[in-house]
Coordinates of C-alpha atoms in Angstrom, one line a residue:
M1 CA 8.9 -17.9 0.7
R2 CA 9.9 -18.6 -3.1
S3 CA 8.6 -21.9 -2.9
D4 CA 5.2 -20.3 -1.5
L5 CA 5.7 -17.9 -4.2
E6 CA 6.2 -20.6 -7.1
R7 CA 3.2 -22.6 -5.7
A8 CA 1.3 -19.6 -6.3
V9 CA 2.5 -19.3 -10.1
A10 CA 1.8 -22.4 -10.4
R11 CA -2.0 -22.7 -9.1
T12 CA -2.2 -19.1 -11.1
I13 CA -1.2 -20.7 -14.3
D14 CA -3.1 -24.1 -13.8
S15 CA -6.4 -21.6 -13.2
W16 CA -5.7 -20.0 -16.8
V17 CA -4.9 -23.4 -18.5
A18 CA -8.0 -24.8 -17.1
R19 CA -10.5 -21.5 -18.7
Q20 CA -8.7 -21.2 -22.0
R21 CA -10.4 -22.0 -24.8
P22 CA -9.9 -24.1 -27.8
D23 CA -9.1 -21.3 -30.1
G24 CA -6.6 -20.1 -27.9
T25 CA -7.9 -17.1 -26.1
F26 CA -8.3 -16.9 -22.8
P27 CA -12.3 -15.3 -21.3
D28 CA -11.7 -12.3 -19.0
P29 CA -14.0 -11.9 -16.5
F30 CA -14.1 -8.0 -16.4
R31 CA -15.7 -8.4 -20.1
P32 CA -17.6 -11.0 -19.7
W33 CA -19.6 -9.7 -23.1
C34 CA -16.5 -10.1 -25.0
L35 CA -15.4 -13.0 -26.3
R36 CA -12.2 -12.5 -28.5
R37 CA -9.2 -10.9 -27.1
C38 CA -10.9 -8.1 -25.2
G39 CA -7.9 -6.5 -23.5
G40 CA -5.7 -6.0 -26.2
Y41 CA -2.7 -8.1 -25.5
D42 CA -4.1 -10.4 -23.1
E43 CA -3.3 -13.4 -25.0
A44 CA 0.3 -12.1 -26.2
I45 CA 1.7 -11.2 -22.4
L46 CA -0.3 -14.3 -20.7
G47 CA 1.3 -16.3 -23.7
Y48 CA 4.8 -15.3 -23.4
A49 CA 4.3 -15.6 -19.0
L50 CA 3.2 -19.4 -19.5
L51 CA 6.2 -20.1 -21.8
L52 CA 8.8 -18.3 -19.7
H53 CA 7.6 -20.5 -16.4
G54 CA 7.2 -23.5 -18.7
L55 CA 10.6 -23.8 -20.0
R56 CA 12.1 -22.8 -16.7
S57 CA 10.0 -26.0 -14.7
E58 CA 9.3 -28.0 -18.1
R59 CA 5.5 -28.1 -17.4
G60 CA 4.5 -29.2 -21.0
S61 CA 0.8 -28.3 -20.6
W62 CA 1.8 -25.1 -19.7
L63 CA 4.1 -25.3 -22.7
D64 CA 0.9 -26.1 -24.7
A65 CA -1.0 -23.6 -23.7
S66 CA 1.4 -20.9 -24.3
A67 CA 1.5 -22.3 -28.1
R68 CA -2.5 -21.6 -27.8
A69 CA -2.2 -18.4 -26.9
L70 CA 0.4 -17.2 -29.4
R71 CA -0.8 -19.3 -32.1
A72 CA -4.4 -16.9 -31.2
V73 CA -2.5 -13.8 -31.2
L74 CA -0.6 -14.6 -34.8
A75 CA -4.0 -15.4 -36.4
T76 CA -5.1 -12.0 -36.2
P77 CA -3.4 -9.3 -38.1
A78 CA -0.6 -7.4 -36.3
P79 CA -1.9 -4.4 -34.7
R80 CA -1.1 -1.0 -35.3
D81 CA -0.6 0.6 -32.1
G82 CA 0.4 -1.0 -28.3
T83 CA 4.3 -2.0 -27.3
F84 CA 3.4 -4.8 -24.6
E85 CA 2.5 -7.4 -27.5
P86 CA 5.6 -6.6 -29.8
F87 CA 7.3 -7.1 -26.4
A88 CA 5.9 -10.4 -25.6
L89 CA 6.3 -11.8 -29.2
A90 CA 9.5 -10.8 -29.5
S91 CA 10.5 -11.9 -25.8
S92 CA 8.8 -15.6 -26.9
Y93 CA 10.5 -15.9 -29.8
R94 CA 13.9 -15.2 -28.4
L95 CA 12.7 -17.3 -26.0
L96 CA 11.8 -20.2 -28.1
R97 CA 14.2 -20.0 -30.7
A98 CA 17.0 -20.5 -27.6
W99 CA 15.2 -23.5 -26.1
L100 CA 15.0 -25.2 -29.8
A101 CA 18.5 -24.2 -30.7
G102 CA 19.9 -25.7 -27.0
D103 CA 20.2 -29.1 -25.4
R104 CA 17.4 -29.3 -23.3
A105 CA 14.5 -29.7 -26.2
T106 CA 13.8 -32.7 -27.1
A107 CA 13.5 -34.1 -31.2
Q108 CA 9.7 -34.2 -30.1
D109 CA 9.7 -31.3 -28.7
S110 CA 11.3 -29.5 -32.0
A111 CA 8.8 -31.4 -33.8
R112 CA 5.7 -29.5 -32.0
F113 CA 7.0 -26.0 -31.5
A114 CA 9.4 -25.4 -34.9
G115 CA 6.7 -24.4 -36.8
L116 CA 5.3 -21.6 -34.2
A117 CA 8.8 -20.5 -33.5
G118 CA 8.6 -19.8 -37.5
E119 CA 5.5 -18.1 -37.1
L120 CA 7.0 -16.1 -34.4
R121 CA 10.0 -15.3 -36.1
E122 CA 7.7 -13.7 -39.5
R123 CA 5.4 -11.7 -37.1
V124 CA 8.5 -10.2 -35.4
R125 CA 10.1 -9.7 -38.7
Q126 CA 7.2 -7.4 -39.5
L127 CA 6.8 -5.4 -36.2
R128 CA 7.1 -1.6 -36.1
P129 CA 8.2 0.7 -34.0
L130 CA 6.0 3.7 -32.7
Y131 CA 8.2 5.6 -30.4
I132 CA 12.0 5.2 -30.4
G133 CA 13.3 7.9 -32.7
A134 CA 10.3 9.9 -32.7
S135 CA 9.1 10.6 -29.0
S136 CA 10.9 12.7 -26.4
Q137 CA 8.3 12.2 -24.1
P138 CA 9.1 10.2 -21.6
W139 CA 6.8 7.5 -19.6
N140 CA 5.9 3.5 -19.6
K141 CA 5.0 2.6 -23.0
P142 CA 8.4 4.1 -24.9
F143 CA 10.0 2.6 -22.3
V144 CA 8.6 -1.1 -23.1
E145 CA 9.1 -0.6 -27.1
A146 CA 12.7 0.5 -26.0
V147 CA 13.2 -3.6 -24.6
T148 CA 11.5 -5.0 -27.4
A149 CA 14.1 -3.3 -29.7
I150 CA 16.7 -4.8 -27.6
E151 CA 15.1 -7.8 -27.3
I152 CA 14.8 -8.0 -31.2
A153 CA 18.8 -7.0 -31.7
R154 CA 19.6 -9.9 -29.4
S155 CA 17.8 -12.3 -31.9
D156 CA 18.3 -13.7 -35.0
V157 CA 16.2 -11.6 -36.8
A158 CA 18.1 -8.3 -36.7
A159 CA 18.6 -7.3 -39.8
D160 CA 16.1 -9.5 -41.5
G161 CA 13.2 -7.6 -41.7
P162 CA 11.8 -5.0 -44.0
D163 CA 12.8 -1.2 -43.8
G164 CA 11.2 0.6 -41.5
T165 CA 10.3 -2.7 -38.5
F166 CA 12.7 -3.1 -35.4
A167 CA 14.2 -6.3 -37.6
G168 CA 15.2 -3.9 -40.7
D169 CA 16.4 -1.4 -38.5
A170 CA 18.0 -3.5 -35.6
A171 CA 21.8 -2.0 -36.1
E172 CA 20.2 1.3 -35.4
L173 CA 17.8 0.8 -33.5
A174 CA 19.4 -0.8 -30.8
P175 CA 21.9 2.2 -30.2
L176 CA 18.6 4.4 -30.1
A177 CA 16.8 2.2 -27.5
L178 CA 19.6 2.0 -25.1
A179 CA 20.1 5.8 -25.5
Y180 CA 16.4 6.1 -24.8
L181 CA 16.4 4.4 -22.0
A182 CA 19.4 6.0 -20.4
E183 CA 18.6 9.5 -21.4
Q184 CA 15.1 9.7 -20.8
S185 CA 14.9 7.5 -17.5
R186 CA 18.0 10.0 -16.2
K187 CA 15.6 13.1 -17.4
L188 CA 12.8 12.2 -15.1
A189 CA 15.2 11.2 -12.6
A190 CA 15.9 15.0 -12.2
R191 CA 13.0 16.0 -13.0
S192 CA 11.4 14.3 -9.7
G193 CA 14.6 13.5 -7.5
T194 CA 15.0 14.1 -4.1
R195 CA 17.6 13.4 -1.4
T196 CA 17.0 10.9 1.4
A197 CA 19.1 9.7 3.9
S198 CA 20.5 6.9 1.9
G199 CA 20.8 8.7 -0.9
P200 CA 19.2 10.4 -4.2
A201 CA 16.4 8.6 -4.9
A202 CA 13.7 9.2 -8.0
V203 CA 10.1 8.8 -9.1
V204 CA 10.5 7.7 -12.4
S205 CA 6.9 6.7 -13.6
D206 CA 4.3 8.8 -16.2
P207 CA 4.3 12.3 -15.9
P208 CA 2.8 14.8 -14.9
Y209 CA 1.4 12.9 -11.5
F210 CA 4.1 10.0 -11.6
P211 CA 1.3 6.8 -10.8
A212 CA 3.2 4.4 -8.0
A213 CA 2.5 1.5 -9.8
Y214 CA 4.1 3.0 -13.2
H215 CA 7.0 3.9 -11.5
A216 CA 7.2 -0.2 -10.3
L217 CA 6.7 -1.4 -13.9
T218 CA 9.3 2.0 -15.7
T219 CA 11.8 0.6 -12.7
A220 CA 11.4 -3.1 -14.0
F221 CA 11.9 -2.3 -17.3
L222 CA 14.8 -0.1 -17.7
A223 CA 16.4 -3.3 -15.5
R224 CA 15.5 -5.5 -18.1
G225 CA 16.7 -3.4 -20.7
L226 CA 19.9 -3.0 -18.6
G227 CA 20.5 -6.4 -18.3
L228 CA 19.4 -7.6 -21.8
V229 CA 22.1 -5.0 -23.3
R230 CA 24.8 -5.8 -21.6
D231 CA 27.0 -7.7 -23.7
L232 CA 25.7 -6.3 -26.6
P233 CA 28.2 -4.5 -29.2
V234 CA 26.3 -1.1 -29.5
P235 CA 28.3 2.6 -29.6
D236 CA 28.8 4.1 -26.8
R237 CA 27.3 1.0 -24.2
V238 CA 29.9 1.6 -21.0
R239 CA 28.3 5.7 -20.6
A240 CA 24.7 4.8 -21.0
V241 CA 24.9 1.8 -19.0
R242 CA 26.7 3.4 -15.8
S243 CA 24.1 6.4 -16.3
L244 CA 21.2 3.6 -16.4
T245 CA 22.5 1.8 -13.6
T246 CA 22.6 4.8 -11.2
T247 CA 18.8 5.9 -12.5
I248 CA 17.5 2.1 -11.0
V249 CA 19.4 2.3 -8.3
R250 CA 17.8 5.5 -7.8
G251 CA 14.2 4.5 -9.1
V252 CA 14.5 1.2 -6.3
R253 CA 15.5 3.9 -3.3
A254 CA 12.3 5.3 -4.3
T255 CA 10.0 2.5 -3.9
A256 CA 11.9 1.4 -0.9
Y257 CA 10.9 5.2 0.9
L258 CA 7.4 5.0 -0.9
A259 CA 6.8 1.3 0.6
A260 CA 4.8 1.4 3.5
P261 CA 5.5 -1.7 6.3
D262 CA 3.1 -3.5 5.1
G263 CA 4.8 -3.7 1.7
D264 CA 2.1 -1.9 -0.6
I265 CA 3.9 0.8 -2.8
A266 CA 0.7 1.3 -5.3
W267 CA -1.9 3.4 -3.2
R268 CA -1.0 6.2 -5.0
G269 CA -2.3 7.1 -8.4
R270 CA -3.9 5.0 -11.6
S271 CA -3.8 0.9 -11.9
Q272 CA -4.0 1.4 -8.0
E273 CA -2.5 -2.0 -6.0
Q274 CA -2.2 -3.9 -8.8
A275 CA -0.1 -7.1 -8.7
W276 CA 1.7 -6.4 -11.3
A277 CA 3.5 -3.5 -9.4
L278 CA 4.7 -5.6 -6.3
A279 CA 5.9 -8.3 -9.0
F280 CA 7.9 -5.9 -10.8
A281 CA 9.1 -3.6 -8.3
A282 CA 10.6 -6.8 -6.3
Y283 CA 12.1 -7.7 -9.7
A284 CA 14.0 -4.5 -10.0
A285 CA 15.0 -4.5 -6.3
A286 CA 16.5 -7.8 -6.6
S287 CA 17.7 -6.8 -9.9
T288 CA 19.9 -4.4 -8.3
R289 CA 22.1 -6.2 -6.0
S290 CA 22.8 -3.4 -3.7
G291 CA 21.3 -1.4 -1.1
C292 CA 18.6 -3.1 0.5
G293 CA 17.1 -4.7 -2.6
N294 CA 16.8 -8.1 -1.2
E295 CA 15.0 -6.9 1.6
L296 CA 12.7 -4.4 -0.3
A297 CA 11.7 -7.5 -2.6
A298 CA 11.2 -9.9 0.0
L299 CA 8.9 -7.3 1.7
L300 CA 7.2 -7.2 -1.8
V301 CA 6.5 -10.8 -2.3
R302 CA 5.1 -11.4 1.5
R303 CA 2.4 -8.6 0.6
L304 CA 1.7 -10.2 -2.6
L305 CA 1.1 -13.6 -1.3
A306 CA -0.3 -12.0 1.8
R307 CA -3.3 -10.1 0.2
Y308 CA -3.3 -11.3 -3.5
R309 CA -4.8 -15.1 -3.3
R310 CA -7.8 -16.4 -4.3
A311 CA -9.3 -19.6 -2.1
D312 CA -8.0 -21.9 -4.5
G313 CA -4.5 -20.2 -4.0
S314 CA -4.4 -18.6 -7.2
L315 CA -3.0 -14.5 -7.5
A316 CA -5.5 -12.1 -8.2
I317 CA -4.8 -8.8 -10.0
T318 CA -6.3 -6.5 -6.7
P319 CA -6.6 -7.6 -3.1
L320 CA -10.6 -6.8 -4.0
A321 CA -10.2 -8.8 -6.6
A322 CA -8.9 -11.9 -4.7
T323 CA -11.9 -11.5 -2.1
A324 CA -15.1 -10.9 -5.1
T325 CA -16.7 -14.0 -5.5
D326 CA -20.0 -13.0 -7.2
A327 CA -20.8 -12.5 -10.6
R328 CA -21.9 -9.4 -10.4
A329 CA -18.8 -7.9 -9.4
Y330 CA -17.1 -8.6 -12.5
D331 CA -19.8 -6.9 -14.7
L332 CA -18.3 -3.6 -14.0
P333 CA -14.9 -2.8 -13.4
V334 CA -15.3 -0.1 -11.4
E335 CA -16.8 -1.5 -9.1
L336 CA -14.0 -3.0 -7.9
G337 CA -11.9 0.0 -7.9
L338 CA -10.4 -0.8 -11.5
D339 CA -9.6 1.7 -14.0
W340 CA -12.0 1.0 -17.4
Y341 CA -9.0 -0.4 -19.3
A342 CA -7.9 -3.1 -16.5
S343 CA -8.1 -6.8 -17.9
D344 CA -7.9 -9.6 -15.6
P345 CA -5.5 -11.8 -18.4
A346 CA -3.2 -9.0 -19.7
Y347 CA -3.0 -8.2 -16.0
S348 CA -2.4 -11.8 -14.1
G349 CA 0.7 -12.2 -17.5
L350 CA 2.5 -9.1 -16.7
T351 CA 2.1 -10.3 -12.7
L352 CA 3.3 -14.0 -13.8
A353 CA 6.3 -12.4 -16.5
A354 CA 7.5 -10.0 -13.7
V355 CA 7.8 -13.3 -11.1
G356 CA 9.5 -14.9 -14.0
W357 CA 12.0 -12.2 -13.8
L358 CA 12.3 -12.4 -10.4
I359 CA 13.1 -15.6 -10.1
E360 CA 15.7 -15.5 -12.9
A361 CA 17.1 -12.5 -10.6
L362 CA 17.3 -14.5 -7.7
D363 CA 18.6 -17.7 -9.3
A364 CA 21.5 -15.1 -10.7
A365 CA 22.5 -13.8 -7.7
Q366 CA 22.6 -17.4 -5.6
A367 CA 25.0 -18.4 -8.7
A368 CA 27.0 -15.3 -8.3
R369 CA 27.2 -15.7 -4.9
A370 CA 28.3 -18.8 -5.5
R371 CA 31.0 -18.3 -8.1
S372 CA 32.9 -15.7 -5.8
G373 CA 32.2 -17.4 -2.3
T374 CA 30.9 -14.4 -0.9
P375 CA 28.7 -14.9 2.3
G376 CA 25.3 -12.9 2.3
R377 CA 25.2 -9.6 4.3
G378 CA 23.3 -9.1 7.3
R379 CA 20.2 -7.6 7.1
C380 CA 19.4 -3.9 6.0
L381 CA 16.5 -1.8 7.5
L382 CA 13.8 -0.4 4.9
P383 CA 13.0 3.1 5.6
G384 CA 9.5 1.9 6.9
E385 CA 10.5 -0.6 9.3
R386 CA 12.1 2.2 10.9
R387 CA 11.1 5.9 12.7
G388 CA 11.6 8.5 10.7
A389 CA 9.8 11.3 7.9
W390 CA 10.9 11.9 4.3
V391 CA 9.5 13.5 1.2
V392 CA 9.9 11.6 -2.4
G393 CA 9.4 13.2 -5.6
R394 CA 9.1 16.9 -6.5
G395 CA 6.2 19.5 -7.5
R396 CA 3.4 17.0 -8.6
A397 CA 5.1 14.1 -8.1
A398 CA 5.6 14.8 -4.2
V399 CA 4.5 12.8 -1.9
A400 CA 5.3 13.0 2.5
I401 CA 5.6 9.9 4.4
A402 CA 6.2 9.7 8.2
R403 CA 6.5 6.3 10.4
A404 CA 5.9 6.3 14.0
R405 CA 6.2 3.4 16.4
N406 CA 2.6 2.2 15.3
D407 CA 1.4 4.7 12.4
W408 CA 2.9 5.2 9.0
V409 CA 1.0 7.7 7.2
A410 CA 1.3 9.8 3.5
F411 CA 0.3 13.0 2.2
G412 CA 0.2 14.0 -1.1
A413 CA 0.5 17.3 -3.0
R414 CA -1.6 18.1 -5.4
S415 CA -4.5 17.3 -7.3
S416 CA -5.0 15.6 -10.7
G417 CA -8.6 15.6 -10.8
D418 CA -8.4 11.9 -9.8
L419 CA -9.5 11.2 -6.1
R420 CA -6.4 8.7 -5.9
I421 CA -4.0 11.2 -6.6
D422 CA -5.1 14.3 -4.6
V423 CA -3.9 16.9 -1.9
G424 CA -4.0 15.8 1.7
L425 CA -4.2 12.7 3.8
L426 CA -4.0 9.5 1.2
A427 CA -3.2 6.9 3.3
W428 CA -2.9 6.1 7.2
K429 CA -1.7 2.7 8.0
H430 CA -1.7 1.4 11.8
R431 CA 0.1 -1.8 13.6
D432 CA -2.2 -3.6 15.8
A433 CA -1.4 -4.9 19.0
H434 CA -1.1 -8.1 17.0
G435 CA 1.9 -6.2 15.4
R436 CA -0.4 -6.3 11.7
W437 CA -0.9 -3.3 9.8
R438 CA -4.4 -2.2 9.1
D439 CA -5.7 0.6 6.7
V440 CA -7.2 3.2 9.7
V441 CA -8.6 4.9 6.4
P442 CA -9.3 3.2 3.1
L443 CA -7.4 4.4 0.3
R444 CA -8.8 6.8 -2.1
P445 CA -11.4 5.2 -4.3
I446 CA -11.4 5.6 -8.3
G447 CA -13.3 8.4 -9.3
S448 CA -12.6 12.3 -10.5
G449 CA -12.3 15.3 -8.1
S450 CA -10.8 16.0 -5.4
A451 CA -11.6 15.4 -1.5
G452 CA -10.2 19.1 -0.7
P453 CA -8.9 20.9 1.2
F454 CA -12.0 24.0 -0.3
L455 CA -11.4 26.8 1.5
V456 CA -15.0 29.3 1.4
R457 CA -14.3 33.3 2.2
R458 CA -16.9 36.0 1.7
G459 CA -18.9 33.6 -0.7
R460 CA -16.3 32.8 -2.6
L461 CA -14.9 29.2 -3.1
G462 CA -11.3 28.2 -3.5
A463 CA -9.4 24.4 -4.1
G464 CA -6.3 23.7 -2.4
A465 CA -3.0 22.8 -3.6
V466 CA 0.4 22.3 -1.5
S467 CA 2.9 24.9 -2.6
W468 CA 5.6 23.6 -0.4
F469 CA 6.4 21.2 2.2
R470 CA 8.7 19.7 4.9
W471 CA 9.1 17.7 7.8
Q472 CA 10.2 19.4 11.0
R473 CA 13.1 18.0 13.0
D474 CA 10.9 16.3 15.4
Q475 CA 9.8 14.1 12.1
R476 CA 6.4 14.0 13.2
T477 CA 5.1 17.1 12.0
L478 CA 4.9 18.1 8.6
V479 CA 4.8 22.1 7.4
G480 CA 3.7 23.8 4.5
R481 CA 1.6 26.2 2.8
V482 CA -1.5 26.1 0.7
C483 CA -2.5 28.1 -2.2
F484 CA -6.4 27.7 -2.9
R485 CA -7.7 28.8 -6.5
S486 CA -10.9 30.5 -7.1
V487 CA -13.8 28.1 -8.3
A488 CA -16.5 30.0 -8.3
D489 CA -19.0 32.6 -6.4
A490 CA -20.1 30.0 -3.5
G491 CA -22.7 31.7 -1.6
S492 CA -23.7 30.2 1.8
A493 CA -21.7 27.3 3.4
Q494 CA -24.2 24.9 2.6
E495 CA -24.1 25.8 -1.4
A496 CA -20.4 26.2 -1.1
A497 CA -20.6 22.3 0.2
R498 CA -22.3 21.6 -2.9
R499 CA -20.4 23.4 -5.6
A500 CA -17.3 21.5 -3.6
A501 CA -18.7 18.0 -4.3
V502 CA -19.5 19.4 -7.9
L503 CA -15.9 20.1 -8.0
A504 CA -14.4 16.8 -6.6
A505 CA -16.9 15.0 -9.1
G506 CA -14.7 16.2 -11.9
G507 CA -14.8 20.6 -12.0
D508 CA -11.8 22.4 -12.7
T509 CA -10.0 25.5 -11.1
A510 CA -8.3 28.6 -12.7
G511 CA -6.2 31.4 -12.2
G512 CA -3.7 31.8 -9.0
C513 CA -3.8 32.3 -5.6
L514 CA -7.2 33.4 -4.1
W515 CA -5.9 32.9 -1.0
R516 CA -2.5 31.2 0.8
R517 CA -2.8 29.6 4.1
T518 CA -0.1 27.4 6.3
F519 CA -1.1 24.5 7.4
R520 CA 0.8 21.5 10.1
A521 CA 0.3 18.0 10.0
R522 CA 1.0 16.1 12.8
V523 CA 1.3 12.3 13.5
G524 CA 0.8 10.8 16.9
E525 CA -0.1 7.5 18.2
G526 CA -3.2 6.8 16.6
K527 CA -3.6 10.2 15.8
V528 CA -3.5 12.6 12.9
T529 CA -4.1 16.2 13.5
L530 CA -4.1 18.7 10.9
V531 CA -4.4 22.2 11.0
L532 CA -4.6 25.3 8.6
S533 CA -4.0 29.0 9.6
A534 CA -7.3 31.2 8.9
R535 CA -8.9 34.3 9.2
P536 CA -12.4 35.0 11.2
G537 CA -14.9 33.6 8.9
D538 CA -13.3 31.4 6.9
V539 CA -14.9 28.2 6.3
L540 CA -12.9 24.7 5.4
I541 CA -14.6 21.8 3.5
Q542 CA -12.9 18.6 3.6
A543 CA -14.2 14.9 2.4
L544 CA -13.1 11.3 4.1
F545 CA -13.9 8.3 2.5
L546 CA -15.3 5.6 5.0
P547 CA -17.0 2.5 4.7
A548 CA -20.7 2.5 3.8
T549 CA -21.2 -0.1 6.7
W550 CA -19.3 2.6 9.6
R551 CA -22.0 4.0 11.1
V552 CA -21.6 7.7 11.5
A553 CA -22.7 9.6 14.4
R554 CA -22.3 13.5 15.8
D555 CA -21.8 13.3 19.8
A556 CA -20.3 15.8 22.2
R557 CA -16.9 15.4 21.1
G558 CA -17.6 15.2 17.3
V559 CA -17.7 12.7 14.5
R560 CA -17.8 9.3 15.2
A561 CA -17.4 6.8 12.3
G562 CA -16.7 3.2 13.0
R563 CA -12.9 3.2 15.5
L564 CA -12.5 6.4 14.0
L565 CA -13.1 9.7 16.1
V566 CA -12.6 13.2 14.2
T567 CA -12.8 16.0 16.1
S568 CA -12.9 19.8 15.4
S569 CA -13.9 22.9 17.7
G570 CA -15.7 24.8 14.7
L571 CA -17.1 21.4 13.0
V572 CA -20.2 22.9 11.4
A573 CA -21.8 19.4 9.6
A574 CA -20.7 16.0 8.5
S575 CA -22.5 15.0 5.7
P576 CA -22.1 11.7 4.0
D577 CA -23.1 11.2 0.6
R578 CA -25.3 8.5 -1.0
T579 CA -22.9 7.7 -4.0
R580 CA -20.6 4.3 -3.8
Y581 CA -16.9 4.3 -4.3
A582 CA -14.8 1.4 -4.8
S583 CA -10.8 1.2 -4.3
A584 CA -8.9 -1.8 -5.3
T585 CA -9.2 -3.1 -1.4
E586 CA -13.0 -2.0 -0.4
R587 CA -15.9 -2.4 -2.7
N588 CA -18.3 -0.1 -0.7
L589 CA -17.1 3.1 0.3
R590 CA -19.2 6.3 0.6
R591 CA -18.1 10.1 1.4
I592 CA -18.1 12.1 4.3
T593 CA -18.1 15.9 3.7
L594 CA -17.0 17.9 6.8
V595 CA -17.3 21.9 7.7
V596 CA -15.5 23.3 9.9
R597 CA -15.9 27.1 10.6
A598 CA -13.5 29.1 12.0
R599 CA -14.0 30.9 15.4
R600 CA -12.3 33.5 17.3
G601 CA -9.0 31.8 16.8
R602 CA -6.9 31.7 13.5
R603 CA -6.7 28.1 12.8
L604 CA -9.2 25.4 11.3
A605 CA -8.6 22.2 13.0
L606 CA -9.1 18.3 12.4
Q607 CA -8.1 15.8 14.5
L608 CA -8.6 11.8 13.0
M609 CA -8.3 9.5 16.0
L610 CA -8.2 5.9 16.1
G611 CA -10.8 4.9 18.8
R612 CA -9.9 2.4 21.6

């Protein structure tokens, strides 16, 4: 698998080297109209990744391309904001200086790269922190900046810069950076931590909704900072390192519980299904050297190689981008399910950098085993490889996940106004007769709003959020309570569906609970059943997002869409929306709005069944 990964990395780097412009910049296919440095830190992070892999493999063409990219960055004034460019420049300088000072660089290498090292050194001397010592809010950028401070503290630039810069204040910033990594990550872990069968787990991502991709990124930068600071003389280092190590282990454990059996981890939230999320998560898992870290890293790398390779063998930033071949697909990132800020050079650079760290971690682990003479241990079984059910995260971060024999299902608790972080069924994968895991329902598309549930009663409309949920002992039945908050007077069921669609497109709710209902979700073999307690006259509105190519038809049993059968005794309508949506794995989705009316019984039920 490692050799396969290295081939994919080589193909990816070669494709960027071939596309590099004479001025050192890289074209961004998501912004074809932009001619220079469009994504913010494109050349910086991709230049760092090229340097990292070029030094490791001693590929001169990669080193030359890295030098051109870094000089393109240095040719423009330093930005006043941003954290990834300072990190990439500081890391590149430390790598380049160590190489030139060692015995691997030839005299010719020194002549070619000494000037670049001097230019980098001068830029790194001027870099100023934005967050360290000034921000108490934990999120990904301050963590990246903390690692930048530690990188600079380890270099010869420390104590050689103006006041107010990383270099000038390195003696004070390095302890602050370590303290920030340890303390703020501990607070994040305490805020979102849960207990699992394997021990405490924590989602360390951006509050308040904790996207899965940024959990992977943050965990990786915590691990990177820990690796860099171990021999750095800072006060109270032992206690901070111990706390940071504990948080990283809990973060990697959460990744293991979030991971689907096919290695999918970034199925929830912004930067959905980004390749760098898999690479960073694999690096963090491999660097812990505990639990199921090796198995988790292998699972994630397998998915990266299986779903993200283009026809030429290079790595794309999402599965959909790997298969998109027409030029128009790159005119609007949203057509590929990408956030507006997505950048192909920057995100490819992040992926390549994370893979470089992963290879370093694998080499270090192998060397440690060789020195100690310790044989490899037996294989560890990941949570997604065995039957069970668990809740990961708390509050807005909470997701409930279950693994049956051939099904893996994930439910969200709260809506964030983003369809990718929502209430209800977020992911459902089924293992086919050939042992391959496939999405039964596509991942949620990019877009504002919510898919429901919405409840209509006596002309009023409420939007649902889960107050609490837990798995029963059978580990197949999720029970909990839903709070429906008032939206607006709804009028008829048709008007309610229309208003629910407006809300789903970006509306908001206010006030306390208008109604409270209990719910039950049961995971079976090839089916998911959702039951909501009800009173006579209640109307449930729930949307599904399905491929536009699937034919939707009503019959005596319910609604058939592709191989999916949706049944309910009180189904009133199933209305397809003409609006087209896209996720990171499906380009052409449409919303199907289901309207279910409570009949004589005291429940509203929907069953989704995979057709035979």
